[in-house]
Coordinates of C-alpha atoms in Angstrom, one line a residue:
M981 CA -25.8 -186.3 -62.7
V982 CA -23.0 -187.2 -60.4
A983 CA -23.5 -190.8 -59.2
F984 CA -22.5 -190.3 -55.6
A985 CA -24.6 -193.3 -54.6
M986 CA -22.7 -195.8 -56.7
K987 CA -20.7 -197.2 -53.7
A988 CA -23.8 -197.6 -51.6
S989 CA -25.8 -199.2 -54.4
V990 CA -23.1 -201.7 -55.1
L991 CA -22.8 -202.6 -51.4
A992 CA -26.5 -202.9 -51.0
A993 CA -26.8 -205.1 -54.0
C994 CA -24.1 -207.4 -52.5
L995 CA -25.6 -207.5 -49.0
L996 CA -29.2 -208.0 -50.1
G997 CA -28.4 -210.5 -52.8
A998 CA -29.8 -208.2 -55.6
A999 CA -28.2 -208.1 -59.0
S1000 CA -24.8 -206.3 -59.0
P1001 CA -23.4 -204.5 -62.1
A1002 CA -21.6 -206.9 -64.4
L1003 CA -18.6 -206.4 -66.6
A1004 CA -20.7 -206.8 -69.8
Q1005 CA -22.8 -203.7 -68.8
T1006 CA -19.9 -201.3 -69.3
A1007 CA -17.7 -202.9 -72.0
P1008 CA -18.1 -205.0 -75.2
A1009 CA -18.8 -208.6 -74.5
K1010 CA -16.7 -210.0 -77.3
P1011 CA -13.4 -208.0 -77.6
A1012 CA -10.5 -209.2 -79.7
P1013 CA -8.6 -212.1 -78.1
I1014 CA -5.6 -211.3 -75.9
D1015 CA -2.2 -212.8 -76.5
R1016 CA -0.8 -213.6 -73.1
N1017 CA 2.8 -213.7 -74.4
I1018 CA 2.5 -210.2 -75.6
L1019 CA 0.7 -209.2 -72.4
H1020 CA 3.6 -210.7 -70.4
V1021 CA 6.1 -208.6 -72.4
Q1022 CA 4.0 -205.4 -71.9
V1023 CA 3.6 -206.1 -68.1
I1024 CA 7.4 -206.5 -67.7
L1025 CA 8.1 -203.4 -69.7
D1026 CA 5.5 -201.4 -67.7
H1027 CA 7.2 -202.6 -64.4
L1028 CA 10.6 -201.5 -65.7
G1029 CA 9.5 -198.0 -66.6
F1030 CA 9.3 -198.5 -70.4
G1031 CA 5.6 -197.7 -70.8
P1032 CA 3.9 -199.7 -73.6
G1033 CA 0.7 -197.7 -73.3
V1034 CA -2.4 -199.7 -72.2
L1035 CA -1.8 -203.3 -71.2
D1036 CA -3.9 -205.1 -73.8
G1037 CA -2.0 -208.2 -75.0
R1038 CA -1.9 -206.8 -78.5
G1039 CA 0.9 -205.3 -80.6
G1040 CA 1.1 -201.7 -81.8
Q1041 CA 3.2 -198.7 -82.1
S1042 CA 3.4 -198.1 -78.3
L1043 CA 4.7 -201.6 -77.7
V1044 CA 7.3 -201.1 -80.5
A1045 CA 8.4 -197.9 -79.0
A1046 CA 8.7 -199.5 -75.5
L1047 CA 10.7 -202.3 -76.9
K1048 CA 13.1 -199.9 -78.6
G1049 CA 13.6 -198.0 -75.4
F1050 CA 14.3 -201.2 -73.4
Q1051 CA 16.7 -202.4 -76.1
E1052 CA 18.6 -199.1 -76.0
A1053 CA 18.8 -199.2 -72.3
K1054 CA 20.2 -202.8 -72.4
G1055 CA 22.6 -202.2 -75.2
L1056 CA 20.7 -204.5 -77.6
P1057 CA 20.1 -204.1 -81.3
I1058 CA 17.2 -201.7 -81.6
T1059 CA 14.6 -203.7 -83.6
G1060 CA 11.3 -202.8 -81.8
K1061 CA 10.5 -206.6 -81.8
P1062 CA 10.5 -209.2 -79.0
D1063 CA 13.3 -211.1 -80.7
A1064 CA 15.5 -213.8 -79.1
R1065 CA 18.0 -211.4 -77.5
T1066 CA 15.3 -209.1 -76.2
L1067 CA 13.3 -212.0 -74.7
Q1068 CA 16.5 -213.3 -73.1
A1069 CA 17.1 -209.8 -71.5
L1070 CA 13.4 -209.8 -70.3
Y1071 CA 13.7 -213.3 -68.8
P1072 CA 15.2 -212.3 -65.4
Y1073 CA 12.0 -210.3 -64.8
R1074 CA 9.6 -213.1 -65.7
A1075 CA 8.3 -213.2 -62.0
A1076 CA 6.1 -210.3 -63.0
R1077 CA 3.3 -212.6 -64.4
P1078 CA 1.0 -211.3 -67.1
T1079 CA -2.1 -211.3 -65.0
V1080 CA -3.1 -211.1 -61.3
T1081 CA -6.3 -212.1 -59.6
V1082 CA -7.6 -209.5 -57.3
V1083 CA -10.5 -209.5 -54.8
L1084 CA -12.6 -206.4 -55.4
T1085 CA -13.0 -204.2 -52.3
P1086 CA -15.5 -201.4 -51.6
E1087 CA -12.7 -198.9 -52.1
M1088 CA -12.0 -200.1 -55.6
L1089 CA -15.6 -199.8 -56.5
A1090 CA -16.1 -196.4 -54.8
G1091 CA -17.0 -193.2 -56.6
P1092 CA -18.1 -190.5 -56.9
F1093 CA -18.8 -191.2 -60.6
V1094 CA -19.9 -188.7 -63.2
N1095 CA -22.4 -190.2 -65.6
P1096 CA -23.5 -188.8 -68.0
F1097 CA -20.3 -186.8 -68.4
P1098 CA -20.9 -183.3 -69.8
K1099 CA -18.8 -182.1 -72.7
D1100 CA -19.5 -178.4 -72.1
P1101 CA -16.8 -176.8 -69.9
A1102 CA -19.4 -174.6 -68.3
K1103 CA -21.3 -177.7 -67.2
Q1104 CA -18.1 -179.4 -66.1
A1105 CA -17.3 -176.3 -63.9
E1106 CA -20.5 -176.9 -61.9
L1107 CA -19.4 -180.4 -60.8
P1108 CA -17.5 -181.1 -57.6
S1109 CA -15.0 -183.3 -59.5
L1110 CA -14.3 -184.7 -62.9
G1111 CA -14.3 -188.3 -61.8
Y1112 CA -14.5 -191.5 -63.7
K1113 CA -17.7 -192.2 -65.6
T1114 CA -18.1 -195.8 -64.5
V1115 CA -16.5 -198.4 -62.1
M1116 CA -15.1 -200.2 -65.2
E1117 CA -13.3 -197.0 -66.4
K1118 CA -11.8 -196.7 -62.9
L1119 CA -10.7 -200.3 -62.8
G1120 CA -9.2 -200.0 -66.3
E1121 CA -6.9 -197.1 -65.1
M1122 CA -6.1 -198.8 -61.9
F1123 CA -4.6 -201.7 -63.9
H1124 CA -3.2 -199.7 -66.8
T1125 CA -5.7 -201.2 -69.3
T1126 CA -9.2 -200.8 -70.7
P1127 CA -12.6 -202.1 -69.8
A1128 CA -12.6 -204.2 -72.9
V1129 CA -9.5 -206.0 -71.8
I1130 CA -10.9 -206.7 -68.3
V1131 CA -14.0 -208.2 -70.0
A1132 CA -11.8 -210.4 -72.2
L1133 CA -9.8 -211.7 -69.2
N1134 CA -13.0 -212.6 -67.3
S1135 CA -16.6 -213.6 -67.9
P1136 CA -18.9 -210.8 -69.1
T1137 CA -21.2 -211.9 -66.2
T1138 CA -18.6 -211.3 -63.5
K1139 CA -20.2 -209.2 -60.8
L1140 CA -18.7 -205.9 -59.8
A1141 CA -19.2 -206.4 -56.1
P1142 CA -17.0 -206.5 -53.0
G1143 CA -15.5 -210.0 -52.6
T1144 CA -15.6 -210.9 -56.3
K1145 CA -12.3 -212.3 -57.8
V1146 CA -11.4 -210.5 -61.0
V1147 CA -8.4 -211.1 -63.3
F1148 CA -6.4 -208.0 -64.4
P1149 CA -3.2 -207.3 -66.2
N1150 CA -0.5 -207.3 -63.5
A1151 CA 0.1 -203.6 -62.9
L1152 CA 0.6 -204.1 -59.1
P1153 CA 3.6 -202.2 -57.8
T1154 CA 6.4 -203.7 -55.8
S1155 CA 6.3 -200.8 -53.2
R1156 CA 3.7 -198.4 -51.9
A1157 CA 6.1 -196.7 -49.5
Y1158 CA 5.4 -193.2 -50.8
D1159 CA 7.1 -190.1 -49.5
P1160 CA 5.2 -189.2 -46.4
K1161 CA 5.7 -185.5 -47.2
L1162 CA 3.3 -185.9 -50.1
K1163 CA -0.3 -184.8 -49.6
P1164 CA -2.7 -187.5 -48.6
D1165 CA -4.9 -187.0 -51.6
W1166 CA -1.9 -187.4 -54.0
I1167 CA -0.8 -190.6 -52.1
A1168 CA -4.3 -191.9 -52.6
T1169 CA -4.1 -191.2 -56.3
L1170 CA -0.7 -192.9 -56.6
T1171 CA -2.1 -195.9 -54.7
M1172 CA -5.3 -196.1 -56.9
L1173 CA -3.2 -195.9 -60.1
N1174 CA -0.8 -198.6 -58.8
V1175 CA 2.2 -196.4 -59.3
D1176 CA 5.4 -197.9 -57.8
A1177 CA 6.9 -195.9 -55.0
K1178 CA 10.4 -196.8 -56.3
Q1179 CA 11.3 -194.7 -59.3
P1180 CA 14.7 -193.7 -60.9
Q1181 CA 15.6 -190.0 -60.7
A1182 CA 15.9 -188.0 -63.9
D1183 CA 18.7 -185.6 -64.7
H1184 CA 16.8 -184.5 -67.8
I1185 CA 14.1 -185.5 -70.2
V1186 CA 13.8 -185.5 -74.0
V1187 CA 10.5 -185.3 -75.8
D1188 CA 11.2 -186.9 -79.2
K1189 CA 8.5 -185.9 -81.8
S1190 CA 9.7 -188.4 -84.5
D1191 CA 9.4 -191.4 -82.2
G1192 CA 6.4 -190.1 -80.2
V1193 CA 8.0 -190.8 -76.9
L1194 CA 9.2 -189.0 -73.7
R1195 CA 12.6 -190.2 -72.7
V1196 CA 14.0 -190.0 -69.1
L1197 CA 17.8 -189.9 -68.9
D1198 CA 20.4 -189.8 -66.1
A1199 CA 23.4 -187.5 -65.8
N1200 CA 25.4 -189.8 -68.1
D1201 CA 22.7 -189.5 -70.8
K1202 CA 21.7 -193.1 -70.2
L1203 CA 18.0 -193.9 -70.9
I1204 CA 16.4 -195.0 -67.6
A1205 CA 12.6 -194.8 -68.5
Q1206 CA 10.5 -194.0 -71.5
F1207 CA 6.8 -193.3 -72.1
S1208 CA 4.6 -193.1 -75.2
A1209 CA 3.3 -189.6 -75.6
T1210 CA 1.0 -187.3 -77.6
M1211 CA 2.6 -184.0 -78.5
G1212 CA 1.4 -181.1 -80.5
S1213 CA -0.6 -180.8 -83.7
G1214 CA -0.8 -178.7 -86.9
H1215 CA -2.6 -176.0 -84.9
D1216 CA -0.4 -176.2 -81.8
P1217 CA 3.0 -177.6 -82.8
L1218 CA 5.4 -178.9 -80.2
P1219 CA 7.5 -176.0 -79.0
L1220 CA 11.0 -177.2 -79.9
G1221 CA 13.9 -176.1 -77.8
T1222 CA 15.2 -176.5 -74.2
W1223 CA 12.9 -175.7 -71.3
K1224 CA 12.7 -176.3 -67.6
I1225 CA 10.1 -178.1 -65.5
Y1226 CA 9.1 -175.7 -62.8
G1227 CA 7.2 -178.2 -60.7
S1228 CA 4.1 -180.4 -60.4
D1229 CA 0.5 -179.7 -59.5
Y1230 CA -1.1 -182.8 -58.2
N1231 CA -4.8 -183.5 -58.8
P1232 CA -5.0 -180.0 -60.4
K1233 CA -7.9 -177.8 -61.2
F1234 CA -7.9 -176.6 -64.8
H1235 CA -8.4 -173.1 -66.0
F1236 CA -10.2 -173.4 -69.3
N1237 CA -9.5 -170.3 -71.5
P1238 CA -11.2 -170.5 -74.9
A1239 CA -8.7 -168.0 -76.3
L1240 CA -6.0 -170.7 -76.0
F1241 CA -8.0 -173.4 -77.8
W1242 CA -8.4 -173.1 -81.6
D1243 CA -11.3 -175.5 -81.5
A1244 CA -13.2 -173.7 -78.7
K1245 CA -16.8 -173.0 -79.6
K1246 CA -18.1 -169.5 -80.1
G1247 CA -19.5 -168.0 -77.0
Q1248 CA -17.6 -170.2 -74.6
Q1249 CA -16.4 -168.4 -71.4
K1250 CA -13.4 -168.9 -69.2
E1251 CA -14.1 -171.6 -66.6
M1252 CA -12.3 -173.1 -63.6
L1253 CA -12.8 -176.9 -63.9
P1254 CA -12.6 -179.1 -60.8
P1255 CA -9.9 -181.7 -60.4
G1256 CA -10.3 -185.4 -61.4
P1257 CA -8.9 -188.1 -63.6
N1258 CA -11.3 -187.2 -66.4
G1259 CA -10.2 -183.5 -66.4
P1260 CA -8.4 -182.1 -69.5
V1261 CA -5.0 -182.6 -67.9
G1262 CA -5.8 -185.8 -65.9
V1263 CA -4.2 -186.3 -62.4
V1264 CA -1.1 -184.2 -62.7
W1265 CA 0.3 -181.1 -64.4
M1266 CA 4.1 -180.6 -64.7
D1267 CA 4.5 -176.9 -65.5
L1268 CA 7.1 -175.8 -68.1
S1269 CA 9.1 -172.6 -68.5
K1270 CA 7.3 -172.2 -71.9
E1271 CA 4.1 -170.3 -71.0
H1272 CA 0.8 -172.2 -71.2
Y1273 CA 2.7 -175.5 -71.8
G1274 CA 3.1 -178.5 -69.6
I1275 CA 3.4 -182.3 -69.4
H1276 CA 0.2 -183.9 -68.1
G1277 CA -2.2 -186.8 -67.9
T1278 CA -5.2 -187.6 -70.0
P1279 CA -8.8 -188.8 -69.6
N1280 CA -8.4 -191.0 -72.6
P1281 CA -5.3 -193.3 -72.2
E1282 CA -6.1 -195.4 -75.3
T1283 CA -5.5 -192.3 -77.5
I1284 CA -1.9 -191.7 -76.4
G1285 CA 0.3 -191.6 -79.5
R1286 CA -2.7 -191.7 -81.8
A1287 CA -4.5 -188.3 -81.2
E1288 CA -3.3 -184.7 -81.4
S1289 CA -2.9 -182.3 -78.4
H1290 CA -3.1 -178.6 -78.0
G1291 CA 0.7 -178.4 -78.0
C1292 CA 1.3 -179.9 -74.6
I1293 CA 2.8 -183.3 -73.9
R1294 CA 0.2 -185.8 -72.8
L1295 CA 0.8 -189.2 -71.1
T1296 CA -1.5 -191.8 -69.6
N1297 CA -2.5 -190.8 -66.1
W1298 CA -0.3 -193.6 -64.6
D1299 CA 2.7 -192.7 -66.6
A1300 CA 2.3 -189.0 -65.9
A1301 CA 2.1 -189.8 -62.2
R1302 CA 5.2 -191.9 -62.4
L1303 CA 7.1 -189.2 -64.3
S1304 CA 6.2 -186.7 -61.7
M1305 CA 8.1 -188.8 -59.1
M1306 CA 11.2 -188.9 -61.3
I1307 CA 11.6 -185.1 -61.9
K1308 CA 12.1 -182.1 -59.6
P1309 CA 11.8 -178.4 -60.0
G1310 CA 14.5 -177.3 -62.5
T1311 CA 14.7 -180.5 -64.4
K1312 CA 15.7 -179.8 -68.0
A1313 CA 13.3 -180.7 -70.8
V1314 CA 14.5 -180.9 -74.4
F1315 CA 11.9 -180.9 -77.1
Q1316 CA 13.2 -182.1 -80.5
D1317 CA 11.9 -183.3 -83.9

């Protein structure tokens, strides 16, 4: 069922002194330790537009790719490592500390939530939205991380209630001065995902299959941003070539057509799925001139760069939202091996 009552129940628990939900109820109590030095590097790269995937204080291919992008942009040797010259180049941005302590608000804890979350598209189509399953999942996306990392940075007994102080990876933006011409619901999504209002403007983008990244470049072909991406599969390969981005659909509905999905189950029908961050394309769809293809978000940010897609280019919801602010209708998109 859709847990519309979550906000009220949390507030009631706080006001009446009853037991509020705790971090340990929605994530492992003993996740792997976090390296704050690595987390600091990830946070700085995230702020600079070189998305390292989830902010988790651990190494991995997404961090390597982000470091390579940053090194290229700064004219450094491309090693993919936080070596001495790279750390020196990151040093001016050290004011972006690895973590931030935030006081939980009713808005941060608000649903509606969908739990249990149906897998069947026909059941999903009956819902008013494809929202987050839990408060912890929402908080994870808000701070570009996972529930397990939030638990690791706090006590498993930390209460999820208004007024509670919680430590998060520092994904807070420097500006929330979003374009007032944007629709209020999209501004609310950008705010919730802590997407900075200040973004560089792309001349063109390059989706690089070999490196597993989406690269954003200016008119002089200089790299100005980069995001880890999932692209294509054996069944639905990345459509190589030069395309155009027609435009962006914010908080989109999704037309599920089983004829376009090789793994669709027999008997499934066409469905119009409601919008929501846990929808198949996440919070935004950037339509491409290649029919049925687009660049979009995902309900599973931890799988970016590790899972296959149905041919489209998939980013974390926060990176997809950020990219949508960098492009405009007609932006060239080059897909290459």
